[in-house]
Coordinates of C-alpha atoms and ligand atoms in Angstrom, one line a residue:
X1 CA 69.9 -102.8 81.9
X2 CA 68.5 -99.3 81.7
X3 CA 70.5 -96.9 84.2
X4 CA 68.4 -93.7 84.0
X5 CA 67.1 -91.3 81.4
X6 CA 67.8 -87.8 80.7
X7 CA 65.3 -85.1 79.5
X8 CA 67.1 -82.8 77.2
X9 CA 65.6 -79.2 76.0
X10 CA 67.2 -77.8 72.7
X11 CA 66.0 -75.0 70.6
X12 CA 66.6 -75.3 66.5
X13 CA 66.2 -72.3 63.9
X14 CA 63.7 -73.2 60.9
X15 CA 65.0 -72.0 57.4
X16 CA 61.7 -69.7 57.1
X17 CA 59.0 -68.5 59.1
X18 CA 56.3 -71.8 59.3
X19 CA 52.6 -70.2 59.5
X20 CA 49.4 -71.9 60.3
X21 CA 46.3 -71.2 61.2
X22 CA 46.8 -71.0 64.7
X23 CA 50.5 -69.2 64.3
X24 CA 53.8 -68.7 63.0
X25 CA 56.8 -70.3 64.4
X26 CA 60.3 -69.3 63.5
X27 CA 62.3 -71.6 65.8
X28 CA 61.4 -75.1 67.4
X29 CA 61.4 -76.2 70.9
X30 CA 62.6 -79.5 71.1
X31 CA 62.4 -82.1 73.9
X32 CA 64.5 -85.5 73.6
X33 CA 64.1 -88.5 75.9
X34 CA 67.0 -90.5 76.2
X35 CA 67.5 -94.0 78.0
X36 CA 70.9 -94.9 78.6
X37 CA 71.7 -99.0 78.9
X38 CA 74.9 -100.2 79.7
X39 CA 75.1 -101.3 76.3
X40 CA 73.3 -99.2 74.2
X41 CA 71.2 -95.8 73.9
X42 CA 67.8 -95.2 73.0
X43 CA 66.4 -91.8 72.3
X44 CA 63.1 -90.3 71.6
X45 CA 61.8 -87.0 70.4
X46 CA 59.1 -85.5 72.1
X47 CA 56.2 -83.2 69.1
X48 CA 55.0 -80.9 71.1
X49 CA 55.0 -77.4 70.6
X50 CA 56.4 -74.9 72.7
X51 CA 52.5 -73.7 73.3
X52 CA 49.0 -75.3 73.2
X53 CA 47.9 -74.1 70.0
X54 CA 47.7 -77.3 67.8
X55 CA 46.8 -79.9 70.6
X56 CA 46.3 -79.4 74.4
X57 CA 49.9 -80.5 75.1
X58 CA 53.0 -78.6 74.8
X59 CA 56.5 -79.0 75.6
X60 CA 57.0 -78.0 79.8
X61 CA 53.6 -79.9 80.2
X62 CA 55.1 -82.6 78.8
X63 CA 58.3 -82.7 80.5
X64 CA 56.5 -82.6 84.1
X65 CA 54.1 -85.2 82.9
X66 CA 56.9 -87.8 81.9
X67 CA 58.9 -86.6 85.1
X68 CA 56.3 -86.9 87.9
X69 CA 53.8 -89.6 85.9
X70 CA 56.0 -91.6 83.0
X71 CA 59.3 -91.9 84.3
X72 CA 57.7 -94.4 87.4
X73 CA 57.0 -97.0 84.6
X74 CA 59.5 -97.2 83.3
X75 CA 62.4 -100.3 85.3
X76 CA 65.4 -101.6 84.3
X77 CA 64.2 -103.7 82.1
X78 CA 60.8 -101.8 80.7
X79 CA 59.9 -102.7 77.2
X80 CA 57.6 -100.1 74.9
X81 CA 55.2 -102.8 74.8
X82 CA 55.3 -102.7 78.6
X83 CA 55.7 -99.3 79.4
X84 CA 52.5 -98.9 76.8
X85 CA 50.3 -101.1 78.8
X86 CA 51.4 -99.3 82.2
X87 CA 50.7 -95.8 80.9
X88 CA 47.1 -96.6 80.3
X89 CA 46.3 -95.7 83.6
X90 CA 47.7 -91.9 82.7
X91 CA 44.6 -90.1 80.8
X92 CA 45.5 -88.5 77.3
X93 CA 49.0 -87.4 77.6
X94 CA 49.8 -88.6 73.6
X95 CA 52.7 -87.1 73.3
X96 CA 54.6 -86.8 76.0
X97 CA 53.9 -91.4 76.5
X98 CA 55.0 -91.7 72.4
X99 CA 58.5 -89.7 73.4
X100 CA 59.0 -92.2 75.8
X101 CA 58.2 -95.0 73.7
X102 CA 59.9 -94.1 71.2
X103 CA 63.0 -94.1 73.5
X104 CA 62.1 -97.5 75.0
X105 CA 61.8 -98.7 71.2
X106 CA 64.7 -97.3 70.4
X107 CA 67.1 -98.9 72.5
X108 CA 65.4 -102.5 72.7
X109 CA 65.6 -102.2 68.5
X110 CA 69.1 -101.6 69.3
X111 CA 70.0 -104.5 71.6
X112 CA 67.9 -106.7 69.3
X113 CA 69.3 -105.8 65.8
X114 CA 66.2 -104.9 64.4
X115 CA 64.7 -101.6 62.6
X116 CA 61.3 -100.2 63.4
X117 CA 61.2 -101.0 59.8
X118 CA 60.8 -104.6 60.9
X119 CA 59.7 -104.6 63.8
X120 CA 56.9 -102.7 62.5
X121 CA 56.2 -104.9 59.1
X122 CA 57.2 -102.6 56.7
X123 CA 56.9 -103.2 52.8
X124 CA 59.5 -100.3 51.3
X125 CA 62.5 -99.3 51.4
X126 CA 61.6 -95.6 50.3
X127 CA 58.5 -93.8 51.0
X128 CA 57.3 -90.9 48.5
X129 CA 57.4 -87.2 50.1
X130 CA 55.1 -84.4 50.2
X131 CA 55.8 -80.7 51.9
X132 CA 53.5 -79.0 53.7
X133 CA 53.5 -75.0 52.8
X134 CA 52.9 -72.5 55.4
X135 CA 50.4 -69.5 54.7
X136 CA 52.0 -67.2 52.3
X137 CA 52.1 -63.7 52.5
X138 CA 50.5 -63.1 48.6
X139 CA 49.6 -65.5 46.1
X140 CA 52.6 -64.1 44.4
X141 CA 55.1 -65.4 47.2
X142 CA 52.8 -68.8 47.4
X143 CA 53.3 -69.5 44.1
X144 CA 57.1 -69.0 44.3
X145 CA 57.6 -71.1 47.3
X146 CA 55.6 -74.0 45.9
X147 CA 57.6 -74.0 42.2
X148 CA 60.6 -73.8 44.3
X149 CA 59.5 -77.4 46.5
X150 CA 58.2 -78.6 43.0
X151 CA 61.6 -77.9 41.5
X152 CA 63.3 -79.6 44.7
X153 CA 61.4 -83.2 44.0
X154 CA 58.4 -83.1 46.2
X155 CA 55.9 -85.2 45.0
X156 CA 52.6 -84.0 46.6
X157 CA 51.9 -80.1 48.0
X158 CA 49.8 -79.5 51.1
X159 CA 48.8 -76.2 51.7
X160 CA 47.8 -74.7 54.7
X161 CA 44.6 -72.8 54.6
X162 CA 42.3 -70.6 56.7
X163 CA 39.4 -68.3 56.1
X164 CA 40.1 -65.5 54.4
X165 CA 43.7 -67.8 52.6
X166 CA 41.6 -70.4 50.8
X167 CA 39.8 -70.7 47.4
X168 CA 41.9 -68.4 45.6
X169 CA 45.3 -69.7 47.1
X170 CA 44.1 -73.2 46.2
X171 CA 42.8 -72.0 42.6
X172 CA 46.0 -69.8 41.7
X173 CA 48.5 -73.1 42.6
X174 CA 46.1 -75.7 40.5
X175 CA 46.4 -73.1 37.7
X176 CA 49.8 -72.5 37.7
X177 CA 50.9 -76.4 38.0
X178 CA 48.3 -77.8 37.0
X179 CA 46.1 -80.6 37.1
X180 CA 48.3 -83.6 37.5
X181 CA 49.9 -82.0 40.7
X182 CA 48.8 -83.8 43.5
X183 CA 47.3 -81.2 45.8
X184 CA 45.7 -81.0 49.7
X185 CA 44.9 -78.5 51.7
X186 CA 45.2 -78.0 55.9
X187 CA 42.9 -76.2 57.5
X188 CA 43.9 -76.8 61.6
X189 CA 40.6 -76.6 62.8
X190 CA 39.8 -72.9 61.7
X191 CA 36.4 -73.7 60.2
X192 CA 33.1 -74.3 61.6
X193 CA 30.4 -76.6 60.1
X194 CA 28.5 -73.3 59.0
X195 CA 31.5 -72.8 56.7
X196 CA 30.2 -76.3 54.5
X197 CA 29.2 -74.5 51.5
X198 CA 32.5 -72.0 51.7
X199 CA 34.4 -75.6 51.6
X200 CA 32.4 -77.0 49.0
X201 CA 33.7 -74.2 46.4
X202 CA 37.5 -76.5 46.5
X203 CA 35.3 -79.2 45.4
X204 CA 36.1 -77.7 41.5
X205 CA 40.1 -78.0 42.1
X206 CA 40.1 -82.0 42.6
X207 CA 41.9 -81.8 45.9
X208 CA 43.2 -85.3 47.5
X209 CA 42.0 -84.2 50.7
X210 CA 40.9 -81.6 53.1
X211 CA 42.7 -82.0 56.5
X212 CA 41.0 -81.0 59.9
X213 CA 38.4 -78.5 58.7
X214 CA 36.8 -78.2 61.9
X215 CA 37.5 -78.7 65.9
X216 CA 39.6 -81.5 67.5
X217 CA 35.9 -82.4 69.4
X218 CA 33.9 -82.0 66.3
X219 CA 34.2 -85.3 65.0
X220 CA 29.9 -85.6 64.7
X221 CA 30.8 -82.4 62.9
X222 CA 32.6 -84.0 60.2
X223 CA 29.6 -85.9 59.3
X224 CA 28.0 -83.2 58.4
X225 CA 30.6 -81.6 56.2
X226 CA 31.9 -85.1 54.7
X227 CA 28.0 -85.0 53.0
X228 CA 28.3 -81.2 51.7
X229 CA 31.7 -81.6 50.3
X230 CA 32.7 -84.1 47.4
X231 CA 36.4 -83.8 48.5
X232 CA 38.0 -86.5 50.7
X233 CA 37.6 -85.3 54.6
X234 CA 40.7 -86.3 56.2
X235 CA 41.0 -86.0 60.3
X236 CA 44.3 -85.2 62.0
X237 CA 43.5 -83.6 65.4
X238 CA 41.0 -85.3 66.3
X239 CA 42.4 -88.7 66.1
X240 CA 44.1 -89.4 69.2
X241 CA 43.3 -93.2 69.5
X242 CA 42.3 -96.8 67.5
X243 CA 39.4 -96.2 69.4
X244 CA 38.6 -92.6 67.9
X245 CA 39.5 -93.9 64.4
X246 CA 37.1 -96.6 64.4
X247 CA 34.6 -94.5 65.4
X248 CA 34.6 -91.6 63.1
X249 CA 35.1 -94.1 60.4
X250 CA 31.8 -96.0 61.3
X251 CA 29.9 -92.5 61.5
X252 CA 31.6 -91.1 58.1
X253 CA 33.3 -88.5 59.5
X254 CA 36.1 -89.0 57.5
X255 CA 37.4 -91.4 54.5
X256 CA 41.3 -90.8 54.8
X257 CA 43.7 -90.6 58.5
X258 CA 46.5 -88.5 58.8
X259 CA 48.5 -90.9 61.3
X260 CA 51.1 -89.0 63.7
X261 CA 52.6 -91.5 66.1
X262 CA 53.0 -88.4 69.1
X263 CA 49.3 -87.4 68.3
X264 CA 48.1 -91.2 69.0
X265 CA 50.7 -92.2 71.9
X266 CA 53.8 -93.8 70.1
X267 CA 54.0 -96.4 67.1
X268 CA 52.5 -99.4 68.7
X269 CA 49.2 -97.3 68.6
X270 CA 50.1 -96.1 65.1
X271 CA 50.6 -99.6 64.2
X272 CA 47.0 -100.5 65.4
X273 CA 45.1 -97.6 63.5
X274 CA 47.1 -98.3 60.5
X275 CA 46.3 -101.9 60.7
X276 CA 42.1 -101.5 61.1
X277 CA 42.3 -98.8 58.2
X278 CA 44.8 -101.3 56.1
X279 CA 41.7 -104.0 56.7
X280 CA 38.6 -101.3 55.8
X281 CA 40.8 -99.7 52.4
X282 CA 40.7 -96.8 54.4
X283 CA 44.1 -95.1 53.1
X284 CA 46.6 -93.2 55.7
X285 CA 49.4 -91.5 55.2
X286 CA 52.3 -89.9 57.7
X287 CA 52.2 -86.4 59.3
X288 CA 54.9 -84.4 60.5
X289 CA 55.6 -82.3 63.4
X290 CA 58.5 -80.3 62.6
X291 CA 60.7 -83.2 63.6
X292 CA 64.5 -83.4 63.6
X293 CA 66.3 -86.4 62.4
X294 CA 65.7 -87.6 65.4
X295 CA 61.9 -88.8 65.2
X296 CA 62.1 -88.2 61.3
X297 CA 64.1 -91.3 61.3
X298 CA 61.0 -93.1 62.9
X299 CA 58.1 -91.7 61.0
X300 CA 59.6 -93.1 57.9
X301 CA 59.3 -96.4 59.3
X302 CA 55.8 -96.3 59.7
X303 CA 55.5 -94.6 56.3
X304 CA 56.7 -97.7 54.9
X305 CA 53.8 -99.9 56.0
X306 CA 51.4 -101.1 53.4
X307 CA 48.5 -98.9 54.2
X308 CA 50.5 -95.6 53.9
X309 CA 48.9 -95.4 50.0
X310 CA 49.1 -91.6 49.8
X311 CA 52.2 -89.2 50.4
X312 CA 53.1 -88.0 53.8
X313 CA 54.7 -85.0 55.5
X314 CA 57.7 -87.1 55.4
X315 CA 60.4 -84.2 54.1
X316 CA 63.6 -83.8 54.2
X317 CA 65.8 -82.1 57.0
X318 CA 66.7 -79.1 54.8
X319 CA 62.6 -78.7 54.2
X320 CA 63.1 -77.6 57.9
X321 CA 66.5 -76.4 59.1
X322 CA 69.7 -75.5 57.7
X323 CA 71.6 -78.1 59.7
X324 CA 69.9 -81.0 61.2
X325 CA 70.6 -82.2 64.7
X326 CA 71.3 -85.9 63.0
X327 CA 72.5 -86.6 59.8
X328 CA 70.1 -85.0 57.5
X329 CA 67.4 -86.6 55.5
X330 CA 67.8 -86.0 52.0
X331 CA 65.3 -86.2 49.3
X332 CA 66.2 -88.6 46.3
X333 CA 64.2 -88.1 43.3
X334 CA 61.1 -86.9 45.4
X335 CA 61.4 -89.7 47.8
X336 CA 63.3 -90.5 51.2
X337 CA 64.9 -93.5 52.0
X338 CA 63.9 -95.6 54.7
X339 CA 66.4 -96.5 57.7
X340 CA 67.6 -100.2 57.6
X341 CA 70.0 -100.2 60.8
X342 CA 69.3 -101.4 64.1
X343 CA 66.8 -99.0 66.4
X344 CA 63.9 -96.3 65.7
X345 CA 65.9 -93.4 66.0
X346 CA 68.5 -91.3 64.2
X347 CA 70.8 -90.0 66.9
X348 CA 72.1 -86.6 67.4
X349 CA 75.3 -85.6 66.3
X350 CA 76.9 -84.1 69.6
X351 CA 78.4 -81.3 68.1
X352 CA 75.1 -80.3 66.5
X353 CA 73.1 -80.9 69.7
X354 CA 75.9 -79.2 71.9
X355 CA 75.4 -75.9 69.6
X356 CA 71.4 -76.3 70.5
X357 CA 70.8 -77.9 73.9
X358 CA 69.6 -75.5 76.4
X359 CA 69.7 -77.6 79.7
X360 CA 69.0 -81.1 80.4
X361 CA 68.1 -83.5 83.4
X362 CA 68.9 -86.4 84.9
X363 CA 67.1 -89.5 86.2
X364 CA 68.2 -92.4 88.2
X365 CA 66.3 -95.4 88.3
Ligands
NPG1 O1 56.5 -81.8 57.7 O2 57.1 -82.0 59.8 C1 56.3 -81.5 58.9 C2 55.2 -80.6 59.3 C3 54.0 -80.8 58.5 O3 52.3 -79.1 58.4 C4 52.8 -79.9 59.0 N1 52.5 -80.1 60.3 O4 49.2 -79.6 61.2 O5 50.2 -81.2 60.4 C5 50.2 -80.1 60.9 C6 51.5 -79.4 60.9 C7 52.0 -79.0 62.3 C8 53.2 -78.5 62.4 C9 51.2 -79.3 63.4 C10 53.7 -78.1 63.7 C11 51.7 -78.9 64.6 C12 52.9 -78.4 64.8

């Protein structure tokens, strides 16, 4: 029977500064939901960022919405599945509803034996990893960073791009590892559909994808750009639902979906867009959102499903931070492995959470 749930705020160092198009981050905020059973625990990790620069959502909003709106769902007995249905009547809100799921998840996995893995019909047992590379100072430093993930194991490079850090980022990398490296780029929604023809010049460098070119809202956008560019449009942002999937795959705004369970609401929603791109040879593969062990643990488990045909942002702890809050992840010959034990989580190790937690709350039910 689930006794309460605690909300607990943590801060972890990243090994090097992390720079996108919409900022650097040298540190990461972290929110963890945890429902405590008489029996068992189930934990959750929340993706939002400290501030509202990659989605709408960020980490206090979060916490008050799962607090004053979330938190009411959830009963002694609440299953994901349950608490999923209830939250529709809460608009948007992705992230802070997939922390608690995951949480919910995580503890009824527990009690019941099963993985996600399972539970979620997954395929492998290891799922191939990629790294996503912040913006580089010089071309010089890109380069170095990149042969040093290369020489790690990674198996697929994502850079992240914006005007002005593009072609010739994109161009020196190709040239230097060349053309059997598999290669995307990210742009975080720094372009605008008047930027087509600037986009189409990556066209020469046989790129797997280009990741959110334009606006979250621009979807109809997309259309436009996915007929000026021969590279693969891929949409991140703006997917925030099965229902937003389908359509901007029936209008061609896009022929590849980055899935990220806290972007769409929790797995159960993952599950579903997976399962309608699985069906249309649409291929997916799994983002990342800086997470620790914690939710790492889970997006590996979706990873593993059929349709994930191309490599995700699925790297290991040290990609990240110097010391993990769970046991880390550790890449094996460019791949991680997935988790066969009971639950969706990896939980923190208290010493390592003790050294980072910066206050937490309680809730009774
Ligand atoms: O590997 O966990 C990871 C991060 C991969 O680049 C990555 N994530 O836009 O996909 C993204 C980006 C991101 C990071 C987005 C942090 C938001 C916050």
């Amino acid at each position: 029977m689930i006794r309460g749930i605690e909300l607990i705020d943590a801060r972890i160092d990243l090994v090097s500064p992390f720079r996108t198009s919409f900022g650097t981050q040298t540190y990461r905020d972290l929110l963890f939901v945890r429902v405590l059973d008489d029996d068992v625990e189930g934990w959750g990790e929340c993706v939002a960022m400290s501030e509202p620069g990659y989605s709408s959502e960020y980490i206090d909003g979060c916490r008050a919405m799962i607090e004053r709106f979330l938190l009411p769902f959830v009963g002694p007995q609440t299953s994901a599945e349950q608490f999923v249905e209830r939250a529709k009547e809460v608009r948007g809100n992705y992230m802070a509803k997939a922390a608690v799921e995951a949480a919910l998840l995580d503890r009824q996995l527990r009690l019941a034996g099963q993985s996600l893995a399972e539970y979620l019909g997954a395929t492998k047992d290891r799922v191939a990893s990629g790294v996503s590379v912040g913006i580089q100072s010089s071309i010089d430093e890109l380069i170095k960073v990149v042969g040093g993930y290369l020489a790690d194991g990674y198996l697929r490079i994502k850079l992240k791009i914006e005007p002005g850090a593009d072609i010739e980022q994109v161009r020196a990398v190709r040239s230097t590892f060349g053309d059997d490296l598999l290669l995307q780029v990210d742009a975080n929604a720094a372009y605008s559909v008047g930027d087509a023809a600037h986009l189409a010049k990556l066209d020469e460098f046989d790129l797997l994808l280009i990741e959110q070119p334009l606006p979250e809202e621009d979807v109809v956008g997309h259309v436009d750009l996915a007929r000026a560019v021969r590279t693969p449009i891929c949409l991140d942002e703006s997917i925030t639902s099965y229902e937003v999937a389908r359509g901007a795959l029936d209008i061609g705004a896009c022929s590849i979906i980055n899935i990220k369970p806290g972007r769409v609401g929790g797995f159960i929603e993952s599950k579903r867009i997976h399962d309608l791109c699985l069906d249309r040879g649409v291929p997916v593969w799994c983002g990342g959102m800086l997470e620790t062990g914690v939710g790492r643990a889970a997006n590996l488990a979706l990873a593993a499903l059929p349709g994930f045909t191309l490599p995700g942002d699925t790297s290991a702890s040290s990609r990240y931070f110097a010391e993990d809050v769970t046991e880390p992840f550790v890449l094996e010959g460019g791949h991680l492995g997935v988790p066969t034990e009971p639950g969706a989580s990896r939980h923190p190790l208290a010493a390592q959470l003790e050294k980072m937690e910066v206050r937490r709350t309680s809730h009774h039910l």
